[in-house]
Coordinates of C-alpha atoms in Angstrom, one line a residue:
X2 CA 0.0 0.0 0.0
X3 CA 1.3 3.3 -1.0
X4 CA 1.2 6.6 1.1
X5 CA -0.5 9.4 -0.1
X6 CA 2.8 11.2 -0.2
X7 CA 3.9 8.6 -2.3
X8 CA 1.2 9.1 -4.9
X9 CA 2.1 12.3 -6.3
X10 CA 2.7 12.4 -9.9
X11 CA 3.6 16.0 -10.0
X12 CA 7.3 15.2 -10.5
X13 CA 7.3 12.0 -12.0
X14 CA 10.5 10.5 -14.4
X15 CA 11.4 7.7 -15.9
X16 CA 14.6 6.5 -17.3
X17 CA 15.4 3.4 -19.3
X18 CA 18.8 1.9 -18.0
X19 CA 20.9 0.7 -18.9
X20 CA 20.0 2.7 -22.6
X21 CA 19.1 0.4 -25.1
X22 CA 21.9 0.8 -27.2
X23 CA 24.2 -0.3 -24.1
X24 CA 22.7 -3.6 -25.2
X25 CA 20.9 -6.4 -22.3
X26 CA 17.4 -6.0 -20.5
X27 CA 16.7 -2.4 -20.1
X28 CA 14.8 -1.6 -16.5
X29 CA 12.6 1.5 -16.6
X30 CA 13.4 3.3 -13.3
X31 CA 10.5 5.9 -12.2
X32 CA 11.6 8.3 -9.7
X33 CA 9.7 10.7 -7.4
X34 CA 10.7 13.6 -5.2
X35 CA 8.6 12.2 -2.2
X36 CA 8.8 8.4 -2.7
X37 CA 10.6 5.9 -3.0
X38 CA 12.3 5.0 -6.5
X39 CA 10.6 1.7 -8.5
X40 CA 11.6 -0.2 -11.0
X41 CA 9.0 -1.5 -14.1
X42 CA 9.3 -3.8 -16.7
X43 CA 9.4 -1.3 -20.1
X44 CA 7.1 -3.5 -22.4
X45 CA 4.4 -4.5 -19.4
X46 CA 4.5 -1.5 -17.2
X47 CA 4.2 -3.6 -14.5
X48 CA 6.4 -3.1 -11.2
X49 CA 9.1 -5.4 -10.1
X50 CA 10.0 -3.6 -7.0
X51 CA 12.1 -1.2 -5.2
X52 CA 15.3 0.4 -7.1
X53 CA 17.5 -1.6 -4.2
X54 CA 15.4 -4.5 -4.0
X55 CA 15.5 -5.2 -8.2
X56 CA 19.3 -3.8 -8.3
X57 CA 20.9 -5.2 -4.9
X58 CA 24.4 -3.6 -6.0
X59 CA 22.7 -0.4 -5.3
X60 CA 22.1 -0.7 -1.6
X61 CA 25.6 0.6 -0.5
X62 CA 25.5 3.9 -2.5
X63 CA 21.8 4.5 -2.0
X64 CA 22.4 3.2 2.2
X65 CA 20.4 5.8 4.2
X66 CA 18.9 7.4 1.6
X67 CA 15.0 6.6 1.2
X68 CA 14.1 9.1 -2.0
X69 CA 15.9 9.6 -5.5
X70 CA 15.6 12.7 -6.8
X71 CA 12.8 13.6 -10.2
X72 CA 15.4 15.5 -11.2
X73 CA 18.1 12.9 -12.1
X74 CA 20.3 13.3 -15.0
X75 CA 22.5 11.4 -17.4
X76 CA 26.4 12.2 -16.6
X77 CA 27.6 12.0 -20.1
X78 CA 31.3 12.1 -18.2
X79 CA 30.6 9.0 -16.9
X80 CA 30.1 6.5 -19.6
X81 CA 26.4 7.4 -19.4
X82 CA 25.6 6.8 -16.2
X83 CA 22.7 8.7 -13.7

C-alpha cells in the first residue's frame, strides 16, 4: 500500500537503464521527489519492486537514503551513467 505522499505524480521521471543501445534488458526506473524509486518492466509497465530490492548492488550507494531525486540526470562524463 502506497502513502498518499507517495502518490504524487507531479514530478514524475522515468529512465530506461541501462540505454538500449548499451545492449541487455533495459529496467525503466520511475523516480519521485517524495517516494521511494521503482523499478517496471518497459514492455508491461508492471512493477518489479524497489530500485534496491530489483538492483541489490545499489544498496551501498543508496544506504540511508530513502528518496531519489525527479530530477536525475544522465552524466555524459561518466560513460552514461545517472
Amino acid at each position: 500500500m502506497m502513502s498518499p505522499s507517495e502518490q504524487d505524480t507531479a514530478n514524475l521521471v522515468s529512465y530506461l537503464w541501462p540505454p538500449p543501445e548499451k545492449g541487455g534488458d533495459s529496467l525503466l526506473i520511475t523516480c519521485t521527489d517524495n517516494g521511494q524509486t521503482h523499478v517496471l518492466d518497459p514492455s508491461r509497465l508492471e512493477t518489479k519492486g524497489t530500485l534496491v530490492d530489483v538492483v541489490p548492488k545499489l544498496a551501498p550507494h543508496l544506504a540511508g537514503h530513502k528518496l531519489v531525486l525527479a530530477h536525475a540526470r544522465i552524466d555524459a562524463n561518466a560513460n552514461g551513467d545517472m
